Amino acid sequence: MNKGAHCNQFYSYLYSAVDSNPLSIYVMHPFWNFVVKFLPTWLAPNLITFTGFMFLVLNFLMLAFYDFDFNASSAGHQHVPSWVWVAAGIFNFLAYTLDGVDGKQARRTNSSTPLGELFDHGLDSWACVFFVATVYSIFGRGESGVGVVTLYYILWVVLFSFILSHWEKYNTGILFLPWGYDISQVTISLVYLVTAAVGVETWYQPVIFHLLYRDLFTFMIIACSFTVTLPMSLYNVLKGYRNNTLKHSSLYEGLLPFLSPFLLFVLSTIWVIYSPSNILELQPRIFYLMVGTAFANVTCKLIVCQMSNTRCQPLSILLLPMTAVVVLAITRVFTNETLLLYLWTAAVVLAHIHYGVSVVKQLSNHFSIFAFSLKKPNSD
């Protein structure tokens, strides 16, 4: 992040968001207003945000331990213990609650800053892969489950649904919060608890006629994205175009935020299709983690540009070494494809963490604040 290009622009930044979801307005916001009253006023909002994110990471690691290859829910395999599903349901709801409470705590303590919004949405972009991969363990990849390639494309539907909201804001200056997020978080938290009570065998049975639960799961995600999220995003941007209020008038500039995510999708899909060892079948969890983390890195850079009112960069630098990695894999120059995937995933995770820490440090210094404390740095 270039301090001269971005940091100074944050001084004039004002957060603007619209939440029209009835579930959020009439149920969750009153609940979050109730919860925030119990939090101590010395508790930093960013610490709340980070704690919620870590609950999702904990879910991902917990299910990775008991179901690394997503076979545990299949018939004939040792299933995930019931207490793990109870914990997953509680942790998921806690993460969702803390994600809703952090902003209220910021306003309550008069500590709202652009860093808080960037921290919140930046972690949300990374949380997508942890959330999707953990949910996958409910159905698994058995006969009544979802194939790893199908889940790969479902993951991309979720990722593009996420970036749509920030593409809207990049063009309109307003963040229109998607309806699907609140509905999915409440539903999945309940499904984890139901799974603990009735067992994964329940999901083997058809919902009605020959429609399996896995088909309903797939249909709901895709239908929500293409019948709610995408149409609403297009409507909001077109409305801004008609009212001549868009921040970027040319079609090229308006669509620029999609270039790097699209190229990431192309590169990862080429690897999936032409993998000599069928890497997605061998290491689905690690491949999802690699894709989700690379996507989060691309998205965070868009969020920075969107908040600082600067131009989105056409190409993420991370895609250049990834292109080399994919070429090494599909041409069999690097014969151990699994090792290559692990090395590249580690590099992507470390690069993303480094980027995040660097941005947080720069903004903390710029605004003379601490990221995880309401105390002010010494003036000297």
C-alpha atoms as one frame of an Amber mdcrd trajectory, in Angstrom:
protein
   0.000   0.000   0.000   1.343   3.392  -0.987   0.887   5.888   1.823   0.948
   8.875  -0.474  -1.613   7.363  -2.817  -4.086   6.087  -0.256  -3.640   7.213
   3.349  -4.360  10.922   2.926  -7.593  10.108   1.085  -8.942   8.345   4.175
  -9.291  11.629   6.079 -12.289  12.652   3.970 -13.807   9.180   3.911 -17.308
   8.629   5.331 -18.861   5.192   5.740 -22.091   4.795   3.773 -24.065   1.553
   3.840 -27.622   0.398   3.238 -29.080  -2.655   4.987 -32.606  -3.437   3.785
 -32.805  -7.082   4.858 -35.923  -7.610   7.063 -34.154 -10.311   9.098 -31.321
  -7.924   9.829 -33.539  -4.892  10.535 -36.219  -6.488  12.693 -34.383  -9.365
  14.369 -30.611  -9.144  14.314 -30.053  -5.410  14.869 -32.278  -5.367  17.990
 -30.412  -8.456  19.204 -27.007  -6.839  18.552 -28.137  -3.632  20.276 -28.976
  -5.773  23.295 -25.675  -7.686  23.233 -23.428  -4.643  22.861 -24.665  -3.239
  26.182 -22.857  -6.072  27.977 -19.481  -5.314  26.416 -17.025  -3.197  28.440
 -16.448   0.255  26.989 -12.681  -0.294  26.961 -13.034  -3.165  24.456 -11.766
  -2.124  21.012 -14.136  -2.815  18.081 -11.301  -4.263  15.976 -10.590  -6.804
  18.695 -14.247  -7.858  18.527 -13.972  -8.174  14.741 -10.804 -10.239  14.947
 -12.244 -12.525  17.644 -15.280 -13.246  15.484 -13.059 -14.058  12.521 -10.958
 -16.424  14.625 -14.082 -18.384  15.573 -14.517 -19.159  11.865 -10.854 -20.116
  11.532 -11.269 -22.353  14.591 -14.252 -24.047  12.937 -12.202 -24.614   9.790
  -9.268 -26.104  11.751 -11.560 -28.206  13.949 -13.290 -29.779  10.939  -9.930
 -30.142   9.173  -8.796 -32.311  12.084 -11.851 -34.586  11.989 -12.640 -34.383
   8.262  -9.591 -33.231   6.335 -10.583 -34.752   2.990 -14.370 -34.203   3.363
 -15.180 -37.921   3.507 -16.277 -38.163   7.150 -19.974 -37.581   6.418 -20.071
 -40.297   3.763 -21.619 -43.702   4.446 -19.067 -46.197   5.724 -16.706 -43.569
   7.153 -16.143 -42.530  10.756 -18.374 -39.506  11.268 -17.469 -36.241  12.957
 -18.362 -36.382  16.696 -21.651 -34.689  17.624 -19.970 -32.272  20.020 -17.950
 -30.865  17.093 -21.183 -29.886  15.304 -22.488 -28.264  18.496 -19.264 -26.289
  18.817 -19.376 -25.376  15.108 -22.931 -24.051  15.460 -22.068 -21.991  18.537
 -18.812 -20.654  17.065 -20.481 -19.741  13.774 -23.243 -17.818  15.532 -20.725
 -16.118  17.818 -18.706 -15.053  14.766 -21.854 -13.698  13.113 -22.891 -11.879
  16.286 -19.483 -10.293  16.837 -19.440  -9.217  13.191 -22.714  -7.404  13.815
 -21.708  -5.947  17.180 -18.299  -4.476  16.301 -19.722  -1.461  14.476 -22.174
  -0.755  17.277 -19.333  -0.895  19.791 -17.387   1.583  17.644 -20.274   4.058
  17.657 -20.913   3.418  21.347 -17.304   4.247  22.237 -16.972   7.012  19.622
 -14.079   5.131  18.021 -15.282   4.696  14.440 -12.431   4.958  11.932 -11.839
   3.895   8.321  -9.425   1.308   9.737 -12.344  -0.385  11.472 -14.331  -0.734
   8.264 -11.293  -1.951   6.324 -10.474  -4.427   9.096 -14.074  -5.693   9.158
 -14.608  -6.155   5.432 -11.065  -7.342   4.833 -11.507 -10.208   7.293 -14.979
 -10.912   5.873 -13.431 -11.464   2.445 -11.107 -14.112   3.893 -13.866 -15.641
   6.020 -15.742 -16.745   2.877 -13.480 -19.758   2.308 -13.471 -20.825   5.984
 -17.246 -20.643   6.099 -17.838 -22.564   2.850 -15.263 -25.284   3.544 -16.659
 -25.908   7.023 -20.237 -26.176   5.740 -19.033 -28.682   3.130 -18.261 -31.206
   5.875 -21.986 -31.526   6.638 -22.601 -33.253   3.306 -19.106 -34.364   2.317
 -18.165 -35.855  -1.011 -19.878 -39.231  -0.785 -22.777 -40.603  -2.833 -25.271
 -38.303  -1.076 -22.794 -35.435  -0.869 -21.307 -32.838  -3.187 -18.362 -33.484
  -5.509 -15.197 -31.520  -4.806 -15.327 -29.921  -8.273 -18.957 -28.875  -7.736
 -18.026 -27.355  -4.378 -15.139 -25.527  -6.074 -17.582 -23.750  -8.369 -19.991
 -23.134  -5.472 -17.106 -21.489  -3.613 -16.574 -19.193  -6.578 -20.271 -18.276
  -6.618 -19.932 -17.223  -2.966 -16.709 -15.303  -3.641 -18.146 -13.384  -6.578
 -21.310 -12.670  -4.578 -19.099 -11.109  -1.919 -17.117  -8.943  -4.290 -20.298
  -7.709  -5.985 -21.124  -5.587  -2.931 -17.706  -3.936  -2.994 -17.896  -3.483
  -6.756 -21.169  -1.619  -6.104 -19.477   0.584  -3.555 -16.490   1.196  -5.829
 -18.929   2.603  -8.393 -21.677   4.144  -6.252 -19.896   5.049  -3.007 -22.537
   3.120  -1.042 -22.205  -0.400   0.372 -25.464  -2.278  -0.191 -25.335  -5.140
   2.297 -26.454  -8.424   0.661 -29.542 -10.183   2.007 -28.052 -13.635   1.615
 -25.401 -13.104   4.287 -27.722 -12.829   7.303 -30.017 -15.611   6.106 -27.120
 -17.982   5.442 -25.406 -17.348   8.788 -28.526 -18.004  10.856 -29.494 -21.034
   8.752 -26.073 -22.672   8.835 -25.711 -22.149  12.592 -29.013 -24.011  13.034
 -28.027 -26.738  10.561 -24.848 -27.451  12.558 -26.920 -27.908  15.715 -29.512
 -30.048  13.928 -26.714 -32.217  12.529 -25.431 -32.779  16.076 -28.912 -33.876
  17.170 -29.982 -36.094  14.258 -26.646 -37.172  12.737 -25.296 -36.743   9.206
 -27.283 -39.802   8.112 -30.370 -37.581   8.053 -28.943 -35.689   5.092 -28.703
 -38.952   3.114 -32.499 -38.996   2.785 -34.321 -37.042   0.053 -36.171 -33.886
   1.039 -39.026 -34.726  -1.331 -39.231 -37.310  -4.110 -35.604 -37.669  -5.333
 -34.386 -34.204  -4.280 -31.514 -34.627  -1.827 -30.491 -32.096   0.797 -27.210
 -31.577  -1.059 -29.219 -30.518  -4.120 -31.212 -28.085  -1.992 -27.970 -26.712
  -0.525 -26.489 -26.155  -4.000 -29.702 -24.692  -5.395 -30.141 -22.205  -2.541
 -26.611 -20.792  -2.882 -26.754 -20.448  -6.657 -30.357 -19.183  -6.710 -29.661
 -16.575  -4.020 -26.660 -15.292  -5.967 -28.303 -15.097  -9.382 -31.849 -14.112
  -8.402 -31.139 -11.737  -5.494 -27.509 -10.620  -5.124 -26.583 -10.119  -8.784
 -29.860  -8.420  -9.866 -29.783  -6.062  -6.874 -26.146  -5.135  -7.557 -26.854
  -4.431 -11.210 -29.966  -2.444 -10.300 -28.073  -0.244  -7.817 -25.259   0.473
 -10.285 -27.672   1.133 -13.175 -29.666   3.435 -10.910 -26.489   5.392 -10.228
 -25.792   5.508 -13.965 -29.267   6.902 -14.711 -28.909   9.485 -11.942 -25.390
  10.356 -13.106 -23.983   9.678  -9.635 -21.458   6.943 -10.451 -17.884   7.558
  -9.344 -16.525   5.987 -12.552 -18.197   6.994 -15.779 -16.446   4.708 -18.285
 -17.417   1.047 -18.630 -13.773  -0.015 -18.460 -13.129   1.772 -15.158 -16.420
   0.527 -13.731 -15.650  -3.116 -14.508 -11.948  -2.949 -13.637 -12.404  -4.508
 -10.140 -13.527  -7.755 -11.793 -10.350  -8.247 -13.841  -8.065  -9.720 -11.158
 -10.752 -11.962  -9.578 -11.662 -13.228 -13.054  -8.036 -13.977 -13.894  -7.664
 -15.752 -10.539 -10.703 -17.851 -11.406  -9.255 -18.678 -14.833  -5.844 -19.645
 -13.440  -7.206 -21.832 -10.648  -9.728 -23.477 -12.988  -7.000 -24.266 -15.543
  -5.081 -25.959 -12.725  -8.180 -27.951 -11.718  -8.971 -29.071 -15.286  -5.452
 -29.876 -16.494  -3.926 -31.119 -13.248  -1.839 -34.253 -14.001  -2.599 -35.777
 -10.584  -6.184 -34.451 -10.278  -5.064 -32.163  -7.470  -8.543 -31.069  -6.430
  -9.533 -34.685  -5.715  -6.302 -35.257  -3.792  -6.157 -32.022  -1.762  -9.509
 -30.200  -1.901  -9.206 -28.437   1.452  -5.783 -26.966   0.713  -6.806 -25.967
  -2.805  -9.913 -24.169  -1.472  -7.750 -22.409   1.120  -5.312 -21.267  -1.563
  -8.071 -19.923  -3.809  -9.975 -18.254  -0.963  -6.873 -16.563   0.434  -5.733
 -15.307  -2.969  -9.250 -13.958  -3.543  -9.198 -12.203  -0.159  -5.905 -10.543
  -1.055  -7.316  -9.242  -4.349 -10.516  -8.077  -2.631  -8.707  -6.267   0.178
  -6.840  -4.179  -2.372 -10.162  -3.274  -3.992 -11.574  -2.280  -0.590  -8.570
  -0.012   0.024  -9.067   1.676  -3.373 -12.807   1.951  -2.834 -12.388   3.573
   0.596  -9.551   5.887  -0.428 -11.333   6.900  -3.637  -8.375   5.826  -5.769
  -8.276   3.853  -8.988  -8.407   0.071  -8.772  -5.219  -1.506 -10.083  -5.894
  -3.648 -13.183  -3.739  -6.590 -12.123  -2.892  -7.996  -8.703   0.824  -8.735
  -8.420  -0.023 -12.081  -6.770  -1.329 -13.425 -10.096   2.113 -13.298 -11.726
   3.809 -15.945  -9.558   0.569 -17.937  -9.542   0.715 -18.118 -13.329   4.199
 -19.619 -13.040   2.984 -22.108 -10.417   0.089 -23.270 -12.603   2.422 -23.679
 -15.609   4.859 -25.714 -13.491   1.990 -27.924 -12.339   0.198 -28.651 -15.603
   3.412 -29.128 -17.613   4.762 -31.554 -14.967   7.988 -29.591 -14.660   7.406
 -29.782 -10.892   6.575 -33.469 -10.549   5.265 -33.444  -6.960   2.062 -31.463
  -7.511   0.844 -31.853  -3.937   4.078 -30.389  -2.560   3.815 -27.532  -5.067
   0.267 -26.785  -3.901   1.331 -26.784  -0.238   4.288 -24.490  -0.923   2.195
 -22.074  -2.983  -0.639 -22.062  -0.427   1.831 -21.247   2.356   3.271 -18.439
   0.221  -0.198 -17.004  -0.494  -1.250 -17.138   3.178   1.987 -15.489   4.346
   1.790 -12.844   1.606  -1.792 -12.005   2.548  -1.006 -11.799   6.261   1.997
  -9.570   5.494  -0.172  -7.298   3.352  -2.867  -7.090   6.022  -0.418  -6.322
   8.823   1.317  -3.680   6.696  -1.952  -1.906   5.857  -3.142  -1.981   9.477
   0.195  -0.584  10.692   0.183   2.225   8.132  -3.373   3.272   8.901  -2.810
   2.991  12.656   0.200   5.294  12.365  -1.651   7.602   9.992  -4.605   8.081
  12.353  -2.466   7.872  15.530  -4.495   4.988  16.957  -3.927   1.433  18.112
  -5.559  -1.352  16.093  -6.639  -3.392  19.131  -6.929  -0.775  21.864  -8.929
   2.391  22.471  -5.919   3.997  24.124  -4.104   6.702  22.173  -0.382   6.447
  21.376   1.873   8.843  23.254   2.214  12.140  21.455   5.989  11.825  21.518
